[in-house]
Short mmCIF file of N, CA, C and O in Angstrom, two decimals:
data_model
loop_
_atom_site.label_atom_id
_atom_site.label_comp_id
_atom_site.label_asym_id
_atom_site.label_seq_id
_atom_site.Cartn_x
_atom_site.Cartn_y
_atom_site.Cartn_z
N MET A 1 33.43 -42.44 16.89
CA MET A 1 33.16 -43.36 15.82
C MET A 1 31.98 -42.86 14.98
O MET A 1 31.00 -42.39 15.51
N ARG A 2 32.12 -42.99 13.68
CA ARG A 2 31.11 -42.44 12.77
C ARG A 2 29.89 -43.35 12.59
O ARG A 2 28.76 -42.87 12.53
N PHE A 3 30.11 -44.66 12.46
CA PHE A 3 29.01 -45.57 12.17
C PHE A 3 28.69 -46.43 13.38
O PHE A 3 29.58 -47.04 13.97
N HIS A 4 27.43 -46.48 13.73
CA HIS A 4 26.97 -47.28 14.85
C HIS A 4 26.04 -48.37 14.33
O HIS A 4 25.04 -48.07 13.66
N VAL A 5 26.37 -49.62 14.62
CA VAL A 5 25.47 -50.73 14.33
C VAL A 5 24.55 -50.83 15.54
O VAL A 5 25.01 -51.02 16.66
N VAL A 6 23.27 -50.67 15.29
CA VAL A 6 22.27 -50.59 16.35
C VAL A 6 21.29 -51.74 16.19
O VAL A 6 20.91 -52.08 15.07
N TRP A 7 20.88 -52.35 17.30
CA TRP A 7 20.00 -53.51 17.18
C TRP A 7 19.04 -53.62 18.37
O TRP A 7 19.22 -53.00 19.40
N ARG A 8 18.04 -54.45 18.17
CA ARG A 8 17.12 -54.86 19.23
C ARG A 8 16.51 -56.19 18.80
O ARG A 8 16.58 -56.57 17.64
N LYS A 9 15.93 -56.90 19.73
CA LYS A 9 15.19 -58.13 19.41
C LYS A 9 13.83 -57.73 18.87
O LYS A 9 13.25 -56.71 19.27
N SER A 10 13.31 -58.51 17.96
CA SER A 10 12.05 -58.16 17.28
C SER A 10 10.87 -58.05 18.23
O SER A 10 9.93 -57.30 17.97
N HIS A 11 10.90 -58.73 19.36
CA HIS A 11 9.79 -58.66 20.31
C HIS A 11 9.91 -57.47 21.28
O HIS A 11 8.98 -57.19 22.03
N GLU A 12 11.02 -56.76 21.24
CA GLU A 12 11.23 -55.62 22.12
C GLU A 12 10.61 -54.36 21.52
O GLU A 12 10.45 -54.25 20.30
N PRO A 13 10.29 -53.38 22.36
CA PRO A 13 9.72 -52.13 21.84
C PRO A 13 10.73 -51.32 21.04
O PRO A 13 11.95 -51.52 21.15
N GLU A 14 10.24 -50.41 20.24
CA GLU A 14 11.07 -49.57 19.36
C GLU A 14 12.17 -48.84 20.14
O GLU A 14 13.29 -48.69 19.65
N GLU A 15 11.90 -48.41 21.34
CA GLU A 15 12.89 -47.65 22.12
C GLU A 15 13.97 -48.54 22.74
O GLU A 15 14.88 -48.04 23.41
N ALA A 16 13.92 -49.83 22.50
CA ALA A 16 14.91 -50.76 23.07
C ALA A 16 16.17 -50.88 22.23
O ALA A 16 17.07 -51.64 22.57
N TYR A 17 16.29 -50.14 21.12
CA TYR A 17 17.50 -50.19 20.31
C TYR A 17 18.72 -49.82 21.15
O TYR A 17 18.65 -48.95 22.00
N ARG A 18 19.83 -50.50 20.91
CA ARG A 18 21.07 -50.23 21.62
C ARG A 18 22.26 -50.44 20.69
O ARG A 18 22.18 -51.21 19.74
N ASP A 19 23.35 -49.77 20.99
CA ASP A 19 24.57 -49.91 20.19
C ASP A 19 25.13 -51.33 20.33
O ASP A 19 25.17 -51.88 21.43
N PHE A 20 25.57 -51.88 19.22
CA PHE A 20 26.22 -53.18 19.22
C PHE A 20 27.70 -53.02 18.88
O PHE A 20 28.55 -53.67 19.46
N PHE A 21 27.99 -52.13 17.93
CA PHE A 21 29.36 -51.97 17.45
C PHE A 21 29.52 -50.58 16.87
O PHE A 21 28.58 -50.04 16.29
N GLU A 22 30.71 -50.00 17.00
CA GLU A 22 31.02 -48.69 16.45
C GLU A 22 32.30 -48.76 15.65
O GLU A 22 33.25 -49.44 16.05
N THR A 23 32.33 -48.05 14.51
CA THR A 23 33.51 -48.06 13.65
C THR A 23 33.51 -46.82 12.76
O THR A 23 32.48 -46.16 12.61
N ASN A 24 34.65 -46.52 12.17
CA ASN A 24 34.74 -45.45 11.19
C ASN A 24 34.72 -45.99 9.76
O ASN A 24 34.76 -45.23 8.81
N ASP A 25 34.66 -47.30 9.60
CA ASP A 25 34.71 -47.97 8.31
C ASP A 25 33.32 -48.46 7.91
O ASP A 25 32.75 -49.33 8.58
N ILE A 26 32.76 -47.94 6.82
CA ILE A 26 31.42 -48.30 6.39
C ILE A 26 31.30 -49.79 6.06
O ILE A 26 30.29 -50.42 6.33
N TYR A 27 32.35 -50.37 5.50
CA TYR A 27 32.29 -51.79 5.14
C TYR A 27 32.35 -52.70 6.36
O TYR A 27 31.74 -53.76 6.39
N GLU A 28 33.08 -52.26 7.37
CA GLU A 28 33.10 -53.02 8.63
C GLU A 28 31.73 -52.94 9.30
O GLU A 28 31.22 -53.93 9.82
N ALA A 29 31.10 -51.77 9.26
CA ALA A 29 29.75 -51.61 9.81
C ALA A 29 28.77 -52.51 9.07
O ALA A 29 27.93 -53.17 9.68
N LYS A 30 28.88 -52.54 7.76
CA LYS A 30 28.01 -53.39 6.95
C LYS A 30 28.19 -54.86 7.32
O LYS A 30 27.22 -55.59 7.49
N ASP A 31 29.44 -55.29 7.45
CA ASP A 31 29.73 -56.68 7.78
C ASP A 31 29.11 -57.06 9.13
O ASP A 31 28.45 -58.10 9.24
N PHE A 32 29.31 -56.23 10.15
CA PHE A 32 28.75 -56.53 11.46
C PHE A 32 27.22 -56.52 11.42
O PHE A 32 26.57 -57.37 12.02
N ALA A 33 26.64 -55.55 10.72
CA ALA A 33 25.17 -55.46 10.63
C ALA A 33 24.60 -56.69 9.94
O ALA A 33 23.58 -57.24 10.38
N MET A 34 25.23 -57.14 8.87
CA MET A 34 24.73 -58.30 8.14
C MET A 34 24.84 -59.56 8.98
O MET A 34 23.93 -60.39 8.99
N ARG A 35 25.92 -59.71 9.71
CA ARG A 35 26.07 -60.88 10.58
C ARG A 35 25.03 -60.87 11.70
O ARG A 35 24.45 -61.90 12.03
N LEU A 36 24.80 -59.71 12.28
CA LEU A 36 23.84 -59.60 13.36
C LEU A 36 22.42 -59.82 12.84
O LEU A 36 21.59 -60.46 13.50
N ALA A 37 22.13 -59.34 11.64
CA ALA A 37 20.80 -59.49 11.05
C ALA A 37 20.52 -60.91 10.58
O ALA A 37 19.38 -61.24 10.28
N PHE A 38 21.55 -61.73 10.52
CA PHE A 38 21.37 -63.13 10.10
C PHE A 38 20.39 -63.85 11.03
O PHE A 38 19.64 -64.71 10.60
N ASP A 39 20.39 -63.47 12.30
CA ASP A 39 19.40 -64.01 13.25
C ASP A 39 18.09 -63.28 13.02
O ASP A 39 18.00 -62.07 13.24
N GLU A 40 17.08 -63.98 12.57
CA GLU A 40 15.82 -63.35 12.19
C GLU A 40 15.07 -62.69 13.35
O GLU A 40 14.14 -61.93 13.13
N THR A 41 15.51 -62.92 14.58
CA THR A 41 14.86 -62.25 15.71
C THR A 41 15.50 -60.90 16.03
O THR A 41 15.06 -60.20 16.93
N ASN A 42 16.54 -60.53 15.29
CA ASN A 42 17.21 -59.24 15.48
C ASN A 42 16.71 -58.22 14.46
O ASN A 42 16.51 -58.55 13.30
N VAL A 43 16.54 -57.00 14.90
CA VAL A 43 16.24 -55.87 14.02
C VAL A 43 17.47 -54.98 14.09
O VAL A 43 17.88 -54.55 15.17
N VAL A 44 18.07 -54.70 12.93
CA VAL A 44 19.37 -54.04 12.88
C VAL A 44 19.36 -52.89 11.88
O VAL A 44 18.72 -52.97 10.84
N TYR A 45 20.09 -51.81 12.21
CA TYR A 45 20.37 -50.77 11.24
C TYR A 45 21.72 -50.14 11.56
O TYR A 45 22.26 -50.35 12.65
N VAL A 46 22.25 -49.39 10.61
CA VAL A 46 23.51 -48.67 10.80
C VAL A 46 23.20 -47.19 10.79
O VAL A 46 22.56 -46.68 9.86
N GLN A 47 23.66 -46.49 11.82
CA GLN A 47 23.45 -45.05 11.96
C GLN A 47 24.75 -44.32 11.63
O GLN A 47 25.80 -44.66 12.16
N ASP A 48 24.66 -43.35 10.74
CA ASP A 48 25.80 -42.48 10.43
C ASP A 48 25.69 -41.26 11.34
O ASP A 48 24.82 -40.41 11.15
N VAL A 49 26.55 -41.21 12.33
CA VAL A 49 26.50 -40.13 13.32
C VAL A 49 26.86 -38.79 12.69
O VAL A 49 26.25 -37.76 13.00
N LYS A 50 27.81 -38.79 11.77
CA LYS A 50 28.26 -37.55 11.13
C LYS A 50 27.11 -36.89 10.35
O LYS A 50 26.94 -35.68 10.40
N ARG A 51 26.33 -37.68 9.64
CA ARG A 51 25.22 -37.15 8.83
C ARG A 51 23.88 -37.23 9.57
O ARG A 51 22.86 -36.78 9.06
N ASP A 52 23.86 -37.82 10.75
CA ASP A 52 22.66 -37.99 11.56
C ASP A 52 21.53 -38.64 10.76
O ASP A 52 20.42 -38.10 10.67
N GLU A 53 21.84 -39.81 10.17
CA GLU A 53 20.85 -40.54 9.39
C GLU A 53 21.20 -42.02 9.33
O GLU A 53 22.33 -42.41 9.57
N ARG A 54 20.19 -42.82 9.02
CA ARG A 54 20.42 -44.25 8.82
C ARG A 54 21.06 -44.47 7.46
O ARG A 54 20.72 -43.80 6.49
N VAL A 55 21.98 -45.42 7.42
CA VAL A 55 22.63 -45.78 6.16
C VAL A 55 21.66 -46.62 5.34
O VAL A 55 21.13 -47.60 5.83
N ARG A 56 21.43 -46.22 4.11
CA ARG A 56 20.53 -46.95 3.21
C ARG A 56 21.29 -47.63 2.08
O ARG A 56 20.87 -48.65 1.58
N ASP A 57 22.41 -47.05 1.68
CA ASP A 57 23.20 -47.58 0.57
C ASP A 57 24.67 -47.60 1.00
O ASP A 57 25.33 -46.56 0.99
N PHE A 58 25.16 -48.76 1.36
CA PHE A 58 26.52 -48.88 1.87
C PHE A 58 27.59 -48.50 0.85
O PHE A 58 28.72 -48.22 1.19
N ASP A 59 27.24 -48.51 -0.42
CA ASP A 59 28.20 -48.19 -1.48
C ASP A 59 28.18 -46.71 -1.89
O ASP A 59 28.95 -46.32 -2.77
N ALA A 60 27.34 -45.92 -1.28
CA ALA A 60 27.24 -44.50 -1.64
C ALA A 60 28.55 -43.76 -1.31
O ALA A 60 29.17 -44.02 -0.28
N GLU A 61 28.93 -42.87 -2.17
CA GLU A 61 30.17 -42.10 -1.99
C GLU A 61 30.16 -41.25 -0.72
O GLU A 61 31.21 -41.02 -0.12
N ILE A 62 29.02 -40.81 -0.29
CA ILE A 62 28.94 -39.93 0.90
C ILE A 62 29.45 -40.61 2.15
O ILE A 62 29.87 -39.93 3.09
N TYR A 63 29.45 -41.92 2.19
CA TYR A 63 29.93 -42.64 3.39
C TYR A 63 31.42 -42.97 3.33
O TYR A 63 31.98 -43.45 4.29
N LYS A 64 32.04 -42.69 2.22
CA LYS A 64 33.46 -43.03 2.05
C LYS A 64 34.37 -41.85 2.36
O LYS A 64 35.57 -41.95 2.23
N LYS A 65 33.81 -40.74 2.76
CA LYS A 65 34.60 -39.54 3.04
C LYS A 65 34.82 -39.36 4.52
O LYS A 65 34.08 -39.75 5.33
#
């Protein structure tokens, strides 16, 4: 899977991040990340495994390939 939705609780240490969901669809990753981030005690990001970087712009063309 290309995109990993990664999360931790805000009171947990930085190294406590763990995978929540994996998908090849950037929009599905965005949807899950936004739902998970709705809880203000969650810290969430999406990791692009193919590019080895955090997703900053879900609409960027580089994630649609």
